Amino acid sequence: FCIEKAKWLWDKGEVHQSLICLQKGLREHFPSHTEIAVQKTPVPGPRGLVLAQILLLLGRCVEAASMVESNSVMKHYLAVTTVAPQWEDGHFYMAKYYDRLMTTLSYRPERAGEVVLYVVQYFGNSLQNGNRYIYQSMPRLLTLWLDYGTSVALQDTTERAAS
């Protein structure tokens, strides 16, 4: 019930109320959800999928509200992939978040390669676990892979020419 109500509140533009609804539902139905995320063990069955759905929506609300730092948002998305590793939505939204994070790291090119690796990995995991987001995941994965490979090759030829 809390998932549907939170989605309804989100659609109405009440992101903060949606966030409160999800946190309340999480405390009521999954009081030990922090222990599950710390143990890094998947939760089997439909209960695990519901927990993953709540955590994913909670992460999206926190990100949309821009109330917390990026590390906290990443923890929410990482908890989703931990609780339900076979669910493509968790991997897809984690990849999208890393992709957005990569655009903010343009001033630190030494970290860009590391972030590209995570984006490609999570888009690949998403595609491995389903095909709902294939038209978003596949083009972005290939673009990042080929662009990063081209930049590495150009850097390598530049270094060879300089020496």
PDB file of C-alpha atoms in Angstrom:
ATOM      1  CA  PHE A   1       0.000   0.000   0.000  1.00  0.00           C
ATOM      2  CA  CYS A   2       2.778   2.461   0.824  1.00  0.00           C
ATOM      3  CA  ILE A   3       4.316   1.999  -2.634  1.00  0.00           C
ATOM      4  CA  GLU A   4       1.107   2.939  -4.462  1.00  0.00           C
ATOM      5  CA  LYS A   5       0.456   5.892  -2.152  1.00  0.00           C
ATOM      6  CA  ALA A   6       4.055   7.118  -2.570  1.00  0.00           C
ATOM      7  CA  LYS A   7       3.780   6.862  -6.369  1.00  0.00           C
ATOM      8  CA  TRP A   8       0.503   8.768  -6.254  1.00  0.00           C
ATOM      9  CA  LEU A   9       2.041  11.497  -4.102  1.00  0.00           C
ATOM     10  CA  TRP A  10       5.061  11.640  -6.444  1.00  0.00           C
ATOM     11  CA  ASP A  11       2.778  12.057  -9.465  1.00  0.00           C
ATOM     12  CA  LYS A  12       1.001  14.905  -7.682  1.00  0.00           C
ATOM     13  CA  GLY A  13       4.381  16.594  -7.232  1.00  0.00           C
ATOM     14  CA  GLU A  14       4.550  16.025  -3.481  1.00  0.00           C
ATOM     15  CA  VAL A  15       7.969  14.386  -3.388  1.00  0.00           C
ATOM     16  CA  HIS A  16       8.565  15.177   0.270  1.00  0.00           C
ATOM     17  CA  GLN A  17       5.257  13.571   1.314  1.00  0.00           C
ATOM     18  CA  SER A  18       6.098  10.564  -0.837  1.00  0.00           C
ATOM     19  CA  LEU A  19       9.420  10.260   0.962  1.00  0.00           C
ATOM     20  CA  ILE A  20       7.720  10.387   4.374  1.00  0.00           C
ATOM     21  CA  CYS A  21       5.180   7.755   3.292  1.00  0.00           C
ATOM     22  CA  LEU A  22       7.925   5.390   2.114  1.00  0.00           C
ATOM     23  CA  GLN A  23       9.982   5.824   5.283  1.00  0.00           C
ATOM     24  CA  LYS A  24       6.916   5.106   7.404  1.00  0.00           C
ATOM     25  CA  GLY A  25       6.071   2.005   5.354  1.00  0.00           C
ATOM     26  CA  LEU A  26       9.645   0.798   5.574  1.00  0.00           C
ATOM     27  CA  ARG A  27       9.650   1.123   9.376  1.00  0.00           C
ATOM     28  CA  GLU A  28       6.292  -0.645   9.679  1.00  0.00           C
ATOM     29  CA  HIS A  29       6.821  -3.556   7.319  1.00  0.00           C
ATOM     30  CA  PHE A  30      10.606  -3.985   7.358  1.00  0.00           C
ATOM     31  CA  PRO A  31      11.911  -2.921  10.791  1.00  0.00           C
ATOM     32  CA  SER A  32      15.213  -4.724  10.218  1.00  0.00           C
ATOM     33  CA  HIS A  33      15.851  -3.339   6.712  1.00  0.00           C
ATOM     34  CA  THR A  34      19.117  -1.668   7.767  1.00  0.00           C
ATOM     35  CA  GLU A  35      20.475  -4.995   9.027  1.00  0.00           C
ATOM     36  CA  ILE A  36      19.568  -6.638   5.708  1.00  0.00           C
ATOM     37  CA  ALA A  37      21.433  -3.964   3.745  1.00  0.00           C
ATOM     38  CA  VAL A  38      24.492  -4.218   5.993  1.00  0.00           C
ATOM     39  CA  GLN A  39      24.620  -8.015   5.720  1.00  0.00           C
ATOM     40  CA  LYS A  40      24.612  -7.702   1.925  1.00  0.00           C
ATOM     41  CA  THR A  41      22.502 -10.805   1.450  1.00  0.00           C
ATOM     42  CA  PRO A  42      19.613 -11.056  -1.016  1.00  0.00           C
ATOM     43  CA  VAL A  43      16.093 -11.386   0.382  1.00  0.00           C
ATOM     44  CA  PRO A  44      14.342 -14.249  -1.410  1.00  0.00           C
ATOM     45  CA  GLY A  45      10.780 -14.266  -2.632  1.00  0.00           C
ATOM     46  CA  PRO A  46       8.176 -11.602  -3.061  1.00  0.00           C
ATOM     47  CA  ARG A  47       9.050  -9.966   0.274  1.00  0.00           C
ATOM     48  CA  GLY A  48      12.509  -9.150  -1.084  1.00  0.00           C
ATOM     49  CA  LEU A  49      11.035  -7.665  -4.245  1.00  0.00           C
ATOM     50  CA  VAL A  50       8.683  -5.453  -2.239  1.00  0.00           C
ATOM     51  CA  LEU A  51      11.576  -4.287  -0.060  1.00  0.00           C
ATOM     52  CA  ALA A  52      13.616  -3.558  -3.193  1.00  0.00           C
ATOM     53  CA  GLN A  53      10.719  -1.600  -4.717  1.00  0.00           C
ATOM     54  CA  ILE A  54      10.380   0.507  -1.566  1.00  0.00           C
ATOM     55  CA  LEU A  55      14.134   1.132  -1.390  1.00  0.00           C
ATOM     56  CA  LEU A  56      14.279   2.066  -5.076  1.00  0.00           C
ATOM     57  CA  LEU A  57      11.399   4.494  -4.812  1.00  0.00           C
ATOM     58  CA  LEU A  58      12.948   5.894  -1.633  1.00  0.00           C
ATOM     59  CA  GLY A  59      16.250   6.433  -3.445  1.00  0.00           C
ATOM     60  CA  ARG A  60      14.502   8.129  -6.355  1.00  0.00           C
ATOM     61  CA  CYS A  61      12.571  10.394  -3.967  1.00  0.00           C
ATOM     62  CA  VAL A  62      15.713  11.337  -2.067  1.00  0.00           C
ATOM     63  CA  GLU A  63      17.467  12.077  -5.349  1.00  0.00           C
ATOM     64  CA  ALA A  64      14.538  14.120  -6.677  1.00  0.00           C
ATOM     65  CA  ALA A  65      14.236  16.078  -3.454  1.00  0.00           C
ATOM     66  CA  SER A  66      17.993  16.746  -3.499  1.00  0.00           C
ATOM     67  CA  MET A  67      17.961  16.821   0.272  1.00  0.00           C
ATOM     68  CA  VAL A  68      21.004  14.688   0.963  1.00  0.00           C
ATOM     69  CA  GLU A  69      24.485  14.159  -0.372  1.00  0.00           C
ATOM     70  CA  SER A  70      25.168  11.853  -3.295  1.00  0.00           C
ATOM     71  CA  ASN A  71      26.696   9.166  -1.087  1.00  0.00           C
ATOM     72  CA  SER A  72      23.365   8.652   0.682  1.00  0.00           C
ATOM     73  CA  VAL A  73      21.488   8.331  -2.600  1.00  0.00           C
ATOM     74  CA  MET A  74      24.046   5.813  -3.798  1.00  0.00           C
ATOM     75  CA  LYS A  75      23.557   3.763  -0.606  1.00  0.00           C
ATOM     76  CA  HIS A  76      19.834   3.526  -1.331  1.00  0.00           C
ATOM     77  CA  TYR A  77      20.419   2.297  -4.876  1.00  0.00           C
ATOM     78  CA  LEU A  78      23.145  -0.100  -3.729  1.00  0.00           C
ATOM     79  CA  ALA A  79      20.779  -1.554  -1.116  1.00  0.00           C
ATOM     80  CA  VAL A  80      18.283  -2.260  -3.913  1.00  0.00           C
ATOM     81  CA  THR A  81      20.858  -4.218  -5.925  1.00  0.00           C
ATOM     82  CA  THR A  82      21.873  -6.083  -2.766  1.00  0.00           C
ATOM     83  CA  VAL A  83      18.356  -7.029  -1.680  1.00  0.00           C
ATOM     84  CA  ALA A  84      17.191  -8.051  -5.178  1.00  0.00           C
ATOM     85  CA  PRO A  85      20.262  -8.725  -7.364  1.00  0.00           C
ATOM     86  CA  GLN A  86      18.165 -10.289 -10.152  1.00  0.00           C
ATOM     87  CA  TRP A  87      15.829  -7.291 -10.478  1.00  0.00           C
ATOM     88  CA  GLU A  88      16.756  -5.170 -13.495  1.00  0.00           C
ATOM     89  CA  ASP A  89      15.218  -1.936 -12.190  1.00  0.00           C
ATOM     90  CA  GLY A  90      17.741  -1.608  -9.378  1.00  0.00           C
ATOM     91  CA  HIS A  91      20.696  -1.973 -11.731  1.00  0.00           C
ATOM     92  CA  PHE A  92      19.173   0.381 -14.292  1.00  0.00           C
ATOM     93  CA  TYR A  93      18.547   3.204 -11.843  1.00  0.00           C
ATOM     94  CA  MET A  94      21.969   2.721 -10.267  1.00  0.00           C
ATOM     95  CA  ALA A  95      23.530   3.062 -13.739  1.00  0.00           C
ATOM     96  CA  LYS A  96      21.448   6.169 -14.467  1.00  0.00           C
ATOM     97  CA  TYR A  97      22.551   7.711 -11.186  1.00  0.00           C
ATOM     98  CA  TYR A  98      26.229   6.997 -11.909  1.00  0.00           C
ATOM     99  CA  ASP A  99      25.718   8.433 -15.399  1.00  0.00           C
ATOM    100  CA  ARG A 100      24.358  11.676 -13.935  1.00  0.00           C
ATOM    101  CA  LEU A 101      27.190  11.689 -11.416  1.00  0.00           C
ATOM    102  CA  MET A 102      29.690  11.317 -14.248  1.00  0.00           C
ATOM    103  CA  THR A 103      28.529  14.570 -15.827  1.00  0.00           C
ATOM    104  CA  THR A 104      29.283  16.393 -12.574  1.00  0.00           C
ATOM    105  CA  LEU A 105      32.770  14.874 -12.457  1.00  0.00           C
ATOM    106  CA  SER A 106      33.857  16.577 -15.665  1.00  0.00           C
ATOM    107  CA  TYR A 107      36.246  18.710 -13.631  1.00  0.00           C
ATOM    108  CA  ARG A 108      38.027  15.561 -12.366  1.00  0.00           C
ATOM    109  CA  PRO A 109      38.968  13.534 -15.453  1.00  0.00           C
ATOM    110  CA  GLU A 110      41.078  11.091 -13.429  1.00  0.00           C
ATOM    111  CA  ARG A 111      37.867   9.723 -11.835  1.00  0.00           C
ATOM    112  CA  ALA A 112      35.902   9.590 -15.098  1.00  0.00           C
ATOM    113  CA  GLY A 113      37.286   6.186 -16.114  1.00  0.00           C
ATOM    114  CA  GLU A 114      36.261   4.673 -12.808  1.00  0.00           C
ATOM    115  CA  VAL A 115      32.732   6.041 -13.066  1.00  0.00           C
ATOM    116  CA  VAL A 116      32.384   4.915 -16.701  1.00  0.00           C
ATOM    117  CA  LEU A 117      33.257   1.414 -15.546  1.00  0.00           C
ATOM    118  CA  TYR A 118      30.437   1.474 -12.977  1.00  0.00           C
ATOM    119  CA  VAL A 119      27.914   2.873 -15.464  1.00  0.00           C
ATOM    120  CA  VAL A 120      28.760   0.190 -18.023  1.00  0.00           C
ATOM    121  CA  GLN A 121      28.700  -2.527 -15.349  1.00  0.00           C
ATOM    122  CA  TYR A 122      25.272  -1.569 -14.017  1.00  0.00           C
ATOM    123  CA  PHE A 123      23.744  -1.050 -17.466  1.00  0.00           C
ATOM    124  CA  GLY A 124      25.136  -4.477 -18.391  1.00  0.00           C
ATOM    125  CA  ASN A 125      23.659  -6.033 -15.248  1.00  0.00           C
ATOM    126  CA  SER A 126      20.328  -4.417 -16.074  1.00  0.00           C
ATOM    127  CA  LEU A 127      20.373  -5.901 -19.567  1.00  0.00           C
ATOM    128  CA  GLN A 128      21.449  -9.259 -18.190  1.00  0.00           C
ATOM    129  CA  ASN A 129      18.433  -9.369 -15.866  1.00  0.00           C
ATOM    130  CA  GLY A 130      15.740  -8.143 -18.240  1.00  0.00           C
ATOM    131  CA  ASN A 131      14.872  -6.174 -21.328  1.00  0.00           C
ATOM    132  CA  ARG A 132      12.445  -3.507 -20.079  1.00  0.00           C
ATOM    133  CA  TYR A 133      15.050  -0.746 -20.412  1.00  0.00           C
ATOM    134  CA  ILE A 134      16.912  -2.075 -23.447  1.00  0.00           C
ATOM    135  CA  TYR A 135      16.232   1.061 -25.530  1.00  0.00           C
ATOM    136  CA  GLN A 136      17.806   3.271 -22.858  1.00  0.00           C
ATOM    137  CA  SER A 137      20.515   0.926 -21.574  1.00  0.00           C
ATOM    138  CA  MET A 138      22.023  -0.488 -24.762  1.00  0.00           C
ATOM    139  CA  PRO A 139      22.623   2.784 -26.635  1.00  0.00           C
ATOM    140  CA  ARG A 140      24.077   4.483 -23.554  1.00  0.00           C
ATOM    141  CA  LEU A 141      26.259   1.478 -22.710  1.00  0.00           C
ATOM    142  CA  LEU A 142      27.648   1.324 -26.255  1.00  0.00           C
ATOM    143  CA  THR A 143      28.168   5.091 -26.425  1.00  0.00           C
ATOM    144  CA  LEU A 144      30.118   5.164 -23.176  1.00  0.00           C
ATOM    145  CA  TRP A 145      32.110   2.060 -24.053  1.00  0.00           C
ATOM    146  CA  LEU A 146      33.106   3.277 -27.505  1.00  0.00           C
ATOM    147  CA  ASP A 147      33.747   6.913 -26.471  1.00  0.00           C
ATOM    148  CA  TYR A 148      35.902   5.873 -23.541  1.00  0.00           C
ATOM    149  CA  GLY A 149      37.799   3.378 -25.718  1.00  0.00           C
ATOM    150  CA  THR A 150      38.407   6.109 -28.305  1.00  0.00           C
ATOM    151  CA  SER A 151      39.674   8.550 -25.676  1.00  0.00           C
ATOM    152  CA  VAL A 152      42.063   5.935 -24.286  1.00  0.00           C
ATOM    153  CA  ALA A 153      43.355   5.143 -27.778  1.00  0.00           C
ATOM    154  CA  LEU A 154      43.843   8.856 -28.547  1.00  0.00           C
ATOM    155  CA  GLN A 155      45.673   9.366 -25.275  1.00  0.00           C
ATOM    156  CA  ASP A 156      47.901   6.391 -26.041  1.00  0.00           C
ATOM    157  CA  THR A 157      48.823   7.697 -29.516  1.00  0.00           C
ATOM    158  CA  THR A 158      49.435  11.167 -28.094  1.00  0.00           C
ATOM    159  CA  GLU A 159      51.806   9.748 -25.479  1.00  0.00           C
ATOM    160  CA  ARG A 160      53.646   7.720 -28.123  1.00  0.00           C
ATOM    161  CA  ALA A 161      54.017  10.769 -30.375  1.00  0.00           C
ATOM    162  CA  ALA A 162      55.339  12.866 -27.485  1.00  0.00           C
ATOM    163  CA  SER A 163      58.071  10.354 -26.614  1.00  0.00           C
TER     164      SER A 163
END
